[in-house]
XYZ file of C-alpha atoms in Angstrom:
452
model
C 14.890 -8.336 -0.655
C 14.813 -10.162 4.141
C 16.304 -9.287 7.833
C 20.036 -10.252 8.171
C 21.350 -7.327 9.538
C 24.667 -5.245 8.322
C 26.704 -2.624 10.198
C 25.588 1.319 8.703
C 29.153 2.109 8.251
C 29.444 3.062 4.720
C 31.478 0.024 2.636
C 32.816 2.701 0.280
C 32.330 6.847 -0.541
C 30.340 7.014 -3.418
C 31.907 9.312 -6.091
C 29.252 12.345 -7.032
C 27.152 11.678 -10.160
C 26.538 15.464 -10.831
C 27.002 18.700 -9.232
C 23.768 20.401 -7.376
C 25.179 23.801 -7.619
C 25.739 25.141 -11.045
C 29.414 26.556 -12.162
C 29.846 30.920 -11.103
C 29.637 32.841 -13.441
C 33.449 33.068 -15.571
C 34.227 29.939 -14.106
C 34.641 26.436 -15.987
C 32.739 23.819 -14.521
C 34.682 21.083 -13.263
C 34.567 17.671 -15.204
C 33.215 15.313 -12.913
C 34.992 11.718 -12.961
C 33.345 8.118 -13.641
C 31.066 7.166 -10.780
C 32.128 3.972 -8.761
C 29.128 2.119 -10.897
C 30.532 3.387 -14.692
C 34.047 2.350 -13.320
C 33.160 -1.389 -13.092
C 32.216 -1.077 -16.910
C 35.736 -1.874 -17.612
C 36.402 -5.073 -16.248
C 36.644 -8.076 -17.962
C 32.950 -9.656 -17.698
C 30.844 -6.528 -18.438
C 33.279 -6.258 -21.670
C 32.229 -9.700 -22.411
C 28.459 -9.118 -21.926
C 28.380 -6.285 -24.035
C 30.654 -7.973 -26.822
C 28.778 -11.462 -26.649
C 25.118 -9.112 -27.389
C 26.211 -6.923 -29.633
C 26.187 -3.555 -27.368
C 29.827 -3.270 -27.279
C 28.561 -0.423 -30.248
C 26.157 1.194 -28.846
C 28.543 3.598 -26.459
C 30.880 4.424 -29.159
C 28.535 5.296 -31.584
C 26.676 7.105 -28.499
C 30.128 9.122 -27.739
C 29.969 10.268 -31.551
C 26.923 11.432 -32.005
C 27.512 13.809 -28.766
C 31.036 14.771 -29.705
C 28.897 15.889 -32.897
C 26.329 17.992 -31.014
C 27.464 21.776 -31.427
C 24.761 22.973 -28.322
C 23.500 21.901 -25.363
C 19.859 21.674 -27.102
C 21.424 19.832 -29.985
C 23.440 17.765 -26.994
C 19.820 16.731 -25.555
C 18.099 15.863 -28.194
C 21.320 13.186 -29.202
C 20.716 12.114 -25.432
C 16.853 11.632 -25.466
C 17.141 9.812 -28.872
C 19.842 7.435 -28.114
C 18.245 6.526 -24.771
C 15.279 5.730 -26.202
C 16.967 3.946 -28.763
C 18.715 1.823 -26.087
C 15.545 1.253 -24.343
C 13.800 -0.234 -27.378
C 16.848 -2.037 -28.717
C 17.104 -4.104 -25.158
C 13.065 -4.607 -25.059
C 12.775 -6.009 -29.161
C 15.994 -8.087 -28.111
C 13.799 -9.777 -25.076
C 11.329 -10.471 -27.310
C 12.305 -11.381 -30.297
C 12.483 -8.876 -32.639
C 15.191 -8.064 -35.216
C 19.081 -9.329 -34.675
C 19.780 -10.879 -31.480
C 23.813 -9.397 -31.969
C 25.620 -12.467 -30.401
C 24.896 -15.508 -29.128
C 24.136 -14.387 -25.499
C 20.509 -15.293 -24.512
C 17.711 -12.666 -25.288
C 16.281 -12.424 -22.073
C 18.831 -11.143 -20.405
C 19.007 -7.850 -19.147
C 22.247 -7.048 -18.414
C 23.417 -5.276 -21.967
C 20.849 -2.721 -21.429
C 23.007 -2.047 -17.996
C 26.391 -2.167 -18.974
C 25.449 -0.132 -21.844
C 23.644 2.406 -20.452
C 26.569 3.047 -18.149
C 28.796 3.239 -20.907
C 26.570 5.973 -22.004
C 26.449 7.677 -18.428
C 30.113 7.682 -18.735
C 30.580 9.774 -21.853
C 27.804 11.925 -20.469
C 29.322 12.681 -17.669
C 32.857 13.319 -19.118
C 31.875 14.982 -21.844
C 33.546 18.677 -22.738
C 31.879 19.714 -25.492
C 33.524 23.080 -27.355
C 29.802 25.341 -26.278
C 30.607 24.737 -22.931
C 28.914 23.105 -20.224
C 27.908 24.024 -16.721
C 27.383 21.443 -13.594
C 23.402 21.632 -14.080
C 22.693 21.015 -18.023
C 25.371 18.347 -17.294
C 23.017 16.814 -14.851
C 19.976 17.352 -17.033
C 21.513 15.513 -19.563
C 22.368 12.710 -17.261
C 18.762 12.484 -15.501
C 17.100 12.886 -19.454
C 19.504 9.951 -20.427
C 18.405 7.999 -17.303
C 14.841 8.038 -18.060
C 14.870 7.263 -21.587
C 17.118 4.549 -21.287
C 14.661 3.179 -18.531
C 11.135 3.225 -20.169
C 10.185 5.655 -17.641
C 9.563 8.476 -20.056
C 7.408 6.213 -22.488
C 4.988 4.366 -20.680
C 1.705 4.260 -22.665
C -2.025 2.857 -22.070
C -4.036 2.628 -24.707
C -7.622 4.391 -24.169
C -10.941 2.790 -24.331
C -12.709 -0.357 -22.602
C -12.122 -3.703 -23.056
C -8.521 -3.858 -22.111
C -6.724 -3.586 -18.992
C -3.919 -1.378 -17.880
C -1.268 -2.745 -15.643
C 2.165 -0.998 -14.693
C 4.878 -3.228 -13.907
C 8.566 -2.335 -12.646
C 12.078 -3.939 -12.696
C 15.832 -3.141 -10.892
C 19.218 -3.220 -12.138
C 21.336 -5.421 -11.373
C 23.365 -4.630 -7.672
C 25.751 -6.547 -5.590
C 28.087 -6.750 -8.464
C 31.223 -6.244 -6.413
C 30.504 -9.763 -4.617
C 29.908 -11.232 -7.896
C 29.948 -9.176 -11.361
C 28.324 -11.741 -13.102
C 25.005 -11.059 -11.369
C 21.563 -10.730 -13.706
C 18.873 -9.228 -12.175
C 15.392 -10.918 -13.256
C 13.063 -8.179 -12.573
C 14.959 -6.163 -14.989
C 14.609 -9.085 -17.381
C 11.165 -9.267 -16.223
C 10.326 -5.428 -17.409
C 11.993 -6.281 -20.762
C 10.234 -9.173 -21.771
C 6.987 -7.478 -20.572
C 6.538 -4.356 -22.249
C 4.213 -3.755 -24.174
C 2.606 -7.080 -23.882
C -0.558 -8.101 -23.860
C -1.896 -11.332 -21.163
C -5.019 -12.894 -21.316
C -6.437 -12.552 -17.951
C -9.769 -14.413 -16.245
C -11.195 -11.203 -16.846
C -9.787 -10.152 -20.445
C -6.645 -8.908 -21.957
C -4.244 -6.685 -20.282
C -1.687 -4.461 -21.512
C 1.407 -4.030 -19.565
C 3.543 -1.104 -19.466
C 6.900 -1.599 -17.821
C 9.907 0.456 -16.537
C 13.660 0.056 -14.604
C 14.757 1.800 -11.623
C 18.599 2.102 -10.572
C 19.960 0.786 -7.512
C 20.541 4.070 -5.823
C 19.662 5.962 -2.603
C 20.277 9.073 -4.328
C 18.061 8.637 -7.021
C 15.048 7.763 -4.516
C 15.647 10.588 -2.508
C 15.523 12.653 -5.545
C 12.175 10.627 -6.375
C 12.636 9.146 -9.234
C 9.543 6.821 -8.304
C 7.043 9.326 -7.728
C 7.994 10.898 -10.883
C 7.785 7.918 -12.831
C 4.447 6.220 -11.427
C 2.263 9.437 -10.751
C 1.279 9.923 -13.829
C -0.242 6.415 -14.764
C -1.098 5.205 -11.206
C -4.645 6.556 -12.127
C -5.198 5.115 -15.226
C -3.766 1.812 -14.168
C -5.872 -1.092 -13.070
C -3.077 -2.725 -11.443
C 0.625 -2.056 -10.457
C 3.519 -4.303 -9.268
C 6.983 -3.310 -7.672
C 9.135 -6.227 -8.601
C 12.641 -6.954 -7.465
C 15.009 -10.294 -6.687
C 14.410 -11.592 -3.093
C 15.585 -14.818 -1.563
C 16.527 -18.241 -2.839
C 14.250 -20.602 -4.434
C 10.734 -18.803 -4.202
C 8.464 -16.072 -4.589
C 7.115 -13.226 -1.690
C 4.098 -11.153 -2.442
C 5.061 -8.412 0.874
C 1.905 -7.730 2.393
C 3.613 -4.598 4.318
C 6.052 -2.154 3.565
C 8.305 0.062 6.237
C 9.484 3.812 6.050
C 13.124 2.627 6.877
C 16.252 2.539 4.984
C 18.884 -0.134 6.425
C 22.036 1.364 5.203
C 23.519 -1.368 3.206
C 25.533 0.230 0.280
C 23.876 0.901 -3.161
C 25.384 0.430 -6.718
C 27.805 3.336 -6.463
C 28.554 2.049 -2.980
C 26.799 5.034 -1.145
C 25.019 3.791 2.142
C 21.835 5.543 3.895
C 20.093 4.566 6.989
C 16.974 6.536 8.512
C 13.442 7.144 7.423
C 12.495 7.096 3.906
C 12.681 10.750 2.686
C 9.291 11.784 0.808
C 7.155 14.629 0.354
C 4.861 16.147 3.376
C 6.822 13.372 5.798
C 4.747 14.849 8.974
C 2.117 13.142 7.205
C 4.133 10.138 6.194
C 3.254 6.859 7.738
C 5.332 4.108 8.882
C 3.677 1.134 6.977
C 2.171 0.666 4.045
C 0.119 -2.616 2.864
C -0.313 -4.198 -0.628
C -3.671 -4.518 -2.188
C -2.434 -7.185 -4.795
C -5.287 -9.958 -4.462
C -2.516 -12.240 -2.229
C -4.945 -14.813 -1.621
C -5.889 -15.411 -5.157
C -1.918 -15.097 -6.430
C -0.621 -17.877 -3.666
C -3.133 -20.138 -3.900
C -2.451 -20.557 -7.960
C -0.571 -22.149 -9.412
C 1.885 -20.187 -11.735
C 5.040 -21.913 -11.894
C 7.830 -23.747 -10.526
C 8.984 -21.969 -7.510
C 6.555 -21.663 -4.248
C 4.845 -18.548 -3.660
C 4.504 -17.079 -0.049
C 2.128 -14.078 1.702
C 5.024 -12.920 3.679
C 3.556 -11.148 6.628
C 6.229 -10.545 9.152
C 8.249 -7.139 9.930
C 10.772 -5.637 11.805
C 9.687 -2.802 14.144
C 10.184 -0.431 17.305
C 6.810 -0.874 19.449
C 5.433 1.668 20.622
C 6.963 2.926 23.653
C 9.891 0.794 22.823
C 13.874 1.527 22.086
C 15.091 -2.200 20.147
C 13.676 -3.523 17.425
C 11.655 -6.439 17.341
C 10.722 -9.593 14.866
C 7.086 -9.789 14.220
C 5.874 -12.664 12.234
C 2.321 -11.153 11.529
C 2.744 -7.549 10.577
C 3.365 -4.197 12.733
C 1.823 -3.684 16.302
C -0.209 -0.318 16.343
C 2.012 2.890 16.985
C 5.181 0.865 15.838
C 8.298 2.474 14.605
C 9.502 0.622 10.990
C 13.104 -1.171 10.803
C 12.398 -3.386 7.736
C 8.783 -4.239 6.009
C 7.997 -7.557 4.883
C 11.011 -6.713 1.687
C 13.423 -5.623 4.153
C 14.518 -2.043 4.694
C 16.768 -1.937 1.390
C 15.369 0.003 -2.123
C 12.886 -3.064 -2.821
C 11.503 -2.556 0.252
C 11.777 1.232 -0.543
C 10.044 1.355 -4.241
C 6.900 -0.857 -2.563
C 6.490 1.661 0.238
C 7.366 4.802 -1.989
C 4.528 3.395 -4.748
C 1.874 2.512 -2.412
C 2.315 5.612 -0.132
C 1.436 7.090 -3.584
C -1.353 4.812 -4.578
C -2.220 6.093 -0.878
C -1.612 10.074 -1.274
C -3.697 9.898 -4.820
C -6.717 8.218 -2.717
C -6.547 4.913 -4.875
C -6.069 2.903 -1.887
C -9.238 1.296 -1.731
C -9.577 0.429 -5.721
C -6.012 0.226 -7.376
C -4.839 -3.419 -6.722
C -1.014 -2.709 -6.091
C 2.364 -3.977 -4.435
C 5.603 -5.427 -4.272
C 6.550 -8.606 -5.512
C 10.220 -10.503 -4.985
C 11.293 -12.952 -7.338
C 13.579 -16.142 -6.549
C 17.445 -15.288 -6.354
C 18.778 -16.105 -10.029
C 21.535 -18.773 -9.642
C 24.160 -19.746 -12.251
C 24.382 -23.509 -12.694
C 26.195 -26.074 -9.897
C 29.833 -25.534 -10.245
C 30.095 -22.096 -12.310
C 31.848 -19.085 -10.646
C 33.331 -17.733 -13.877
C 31.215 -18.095 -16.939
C 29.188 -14.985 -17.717
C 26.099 -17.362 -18.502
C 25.036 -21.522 -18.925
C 22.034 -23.640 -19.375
C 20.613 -23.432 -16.090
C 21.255 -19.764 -15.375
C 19.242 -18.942 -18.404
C 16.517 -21.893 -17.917
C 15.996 -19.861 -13.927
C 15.832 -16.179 -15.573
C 13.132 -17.402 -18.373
C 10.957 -19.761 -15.742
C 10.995 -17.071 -13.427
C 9.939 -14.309 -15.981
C 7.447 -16.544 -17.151
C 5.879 -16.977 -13.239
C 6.152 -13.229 -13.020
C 3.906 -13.201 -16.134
C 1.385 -15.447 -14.665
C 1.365 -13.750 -11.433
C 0.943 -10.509 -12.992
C -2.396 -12.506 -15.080
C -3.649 -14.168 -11.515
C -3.570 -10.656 -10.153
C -5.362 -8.512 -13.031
C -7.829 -11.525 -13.183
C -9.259 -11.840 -9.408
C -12.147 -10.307 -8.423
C -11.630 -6.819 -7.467
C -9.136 -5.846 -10.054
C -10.421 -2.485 -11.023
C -12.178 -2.519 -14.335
C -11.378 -0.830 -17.216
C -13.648 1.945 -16.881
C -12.209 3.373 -13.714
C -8.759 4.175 -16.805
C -10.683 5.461 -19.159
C -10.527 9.395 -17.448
C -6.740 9.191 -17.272
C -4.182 10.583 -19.611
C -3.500 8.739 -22.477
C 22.119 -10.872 -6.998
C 23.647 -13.265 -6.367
C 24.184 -16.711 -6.647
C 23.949 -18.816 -3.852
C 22.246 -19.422 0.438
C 25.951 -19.547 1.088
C 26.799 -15.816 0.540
C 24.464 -13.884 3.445
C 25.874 -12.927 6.023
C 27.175 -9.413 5.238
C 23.982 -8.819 3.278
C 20.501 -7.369 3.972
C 17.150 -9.160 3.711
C 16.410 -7.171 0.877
C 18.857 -8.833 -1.334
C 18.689 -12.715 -0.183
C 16.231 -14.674 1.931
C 16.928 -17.944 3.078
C 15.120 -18.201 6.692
C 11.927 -20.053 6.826
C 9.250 -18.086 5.901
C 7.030 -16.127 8.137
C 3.378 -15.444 8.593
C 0.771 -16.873 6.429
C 1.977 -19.457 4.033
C 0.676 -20.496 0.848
C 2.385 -22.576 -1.525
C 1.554 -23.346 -5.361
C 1.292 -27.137 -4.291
């Protein structure tokens, strides 16, 4: 996700998702409105994504079921169900199983996000006769979040003789340049989970989950609570988002700086990445994904690069500074390797974690950016064509192989070290008000290895 640099002025006031402080006593909590992301959900295209997969359902039948509920228990449990419902619906779709519900392609990803916003929506307008205060509200919204996700049921199987790797996918985001946009890391989750690659050193399972395009929801650490859990059982994790046009980045460094440009619900933040203990928190972090082994094969179509350079402060310094080979010592981050939007942000968050959990020096882990996923020459108004879908399935299929490179190289933790854990946009043309996170299309920096 690269640096082209915006202004920090917020594009737009994001409307609040749910209220922090719950309702006083003997007075009704105030129905919140749509957020700016569930208001989109009305337009003509998502309408037409959802119709043309069959998911155009699965929020009225949602809306039902709640309007059913007669408790806020009984409420939750319709939530958690129907989340996970959603989840599994959108992964069996990617691969294969049962009715595809229209003609739109299986591998894409973007029913799961229209209709999990349709379900958001009813969530978060919902007045149920039991009443409901400001915080179950926004239980029921965070429970619906991670069902609907895969974050809730990741799941390595125990023993030896198969390894564990935890991959991760984003929403789609820029949609109020273009709409249309499919995000293939999301696609990249579906088609993934579950699976299990043959590897130069065995079969791997993979385990995969979505993350929103939100500030608020990584302040609120949505990735720690996701990946803790199965970062020690895992023999290898990859942070995987859409980068810049026409190849592949494996970041070797991430920064502890958030650029500002506006999220999904058009919300901006710019400063240091908020986490736990921050006077221990330190301004890069590095990959441990084998980048070597990964650029040097070759795995598909598209070029693969060890992107090395950064944007920093040095030390003693006020302006940043471009610096094609990684961070001086004592440096100050502006943008890692990914940039300094929430791609950039879930590497640094995940391997300041791998870090914290003192996995550093055996869990093989790191970010990943995909190619930008272009419609075909010519199309600005179709939802889909031939060449849009031919990009999205070549580059989840390189994602797959780069994912089998990297559990296969030597020094890919074994499966023994698992066994004690618990069981965009579409074109170079349209940069210049965006961040590096979201679209590359410099010449690369630092080390450079191609495919051939």
């Amino acid at each position: 996700m690269s640096v082209i640099r915006v202004g920090t002025g917020v594009l737009g006031l994001a409307l609040v998702a749910s209220l922090a402080v719950p309702a006083t006593a003997g007075a009704a909590a105030v129905v919140p409105s749509p957020t700016v992301e569930e208001q989109r959900l009305d337009r003509p295209v998502p309408q037409e994504i959802l119709r043309r997969s069959g998911f155009d359902t699965v929020a009225p039948e949602f809306a039902r079921a709640l309007a059913a509920a007669r408790s806020y228990a009984e409420a939750r449990r319709v939530v958690v169900r129907a989340g996970s419902a959603l989840w599994r619906r959108a992964v069996d779709r990617a691969q294969g199983r049962g009715p595809a519900g229209g003609e739109l392609s299986r591998d894409d990803d973007r029913p799961l996000y229209w209709a999990r916003l349709g379900m958001t929506r009813e969530v978060r307008t919902f007045e149920p006769g039991f009443g409901l205060d400001d915080a179950q509200r926004g239980r029921l919204l965070a429970a619906l979040e991670r069902a609907s996700r895969g974050q809730d049921t990741i799941r390595f199987p125990r023993g030896k003789g198969l390894k564990r790797i935890l991959v991760t996918g984003f929403d789609p985001f820029t949609l109020d340049r273009d709409i249309r946009i499919s995000n293939p890391s999301g696609a990249t989750a579906l088609a993934l989970d579950g699976t299990v690659i043959e590897t130069a050193d065995g079969p791997a399972r993979i385990e995969t989950a979505v993350f929103p395009v939100r500030w608020q929801d990584f302040t609120d650490a949505t990735v720690e609570r996701t990946l803790r859990p199965h970062l020690p059982e895992a023999d290898l994790f990859a942070t995987v988002s859409q980068g810049r046009v026409g190849r592949f980045d494996v970041e070797r460094t991430n920064g502890a700086w958030r650029g500002g440009f506006p999220d999904n619900d058009n919300a901006s933040r710019t400063g240091t990445v908020p986490v736990e203990d921050p006077r221990t928190q330190p301004q890069w972090t590095t990959t441990t994904l084998p980048y070597r082994e990964i650029t040097a094969a070759d795995t598909g179509r598209f070029p693969v690069y060890d992107n090395t350079g950064v944007t920093e402060v040095p030390a003693g310094g006020t302006e940043p500074v471009v610096r094609p080979d990684g961070p001086s010592p004592g440096s100050t981050a502006r943008a890692g390797g990914g940039g300094d939007y929430l791609s950039n942000e879930i590497a640094y968050r995940a391997t300041l974690l791998r870090d914290r959990l003192g996995l550093g020096g055996t869990l093989p882990g790191g970010h990943v950016h995909t190619p930008v996923l272009q419609f075909g020459a010519g199309n600005t108004t179709e939802v889909t064509d031939e060449e849009f879908v031919r990009n999205r399935r070549d580059i989840v299929a390189q994602v797959r192989a780069i994912v089998a490179v990297a559990a296969g190289a030597r020094g890919c933790r074994s499966d023994h070290a698992a066994d004690a854990g618990p069981g965009t946009l579409t074109g170079a043309d349209d940069t210049q008000s965006i961040p590096r996170d979201l679209v590359r299309t410099t010449a690369p920096s630092g080390t450079e290895r191609t495919r051939g």
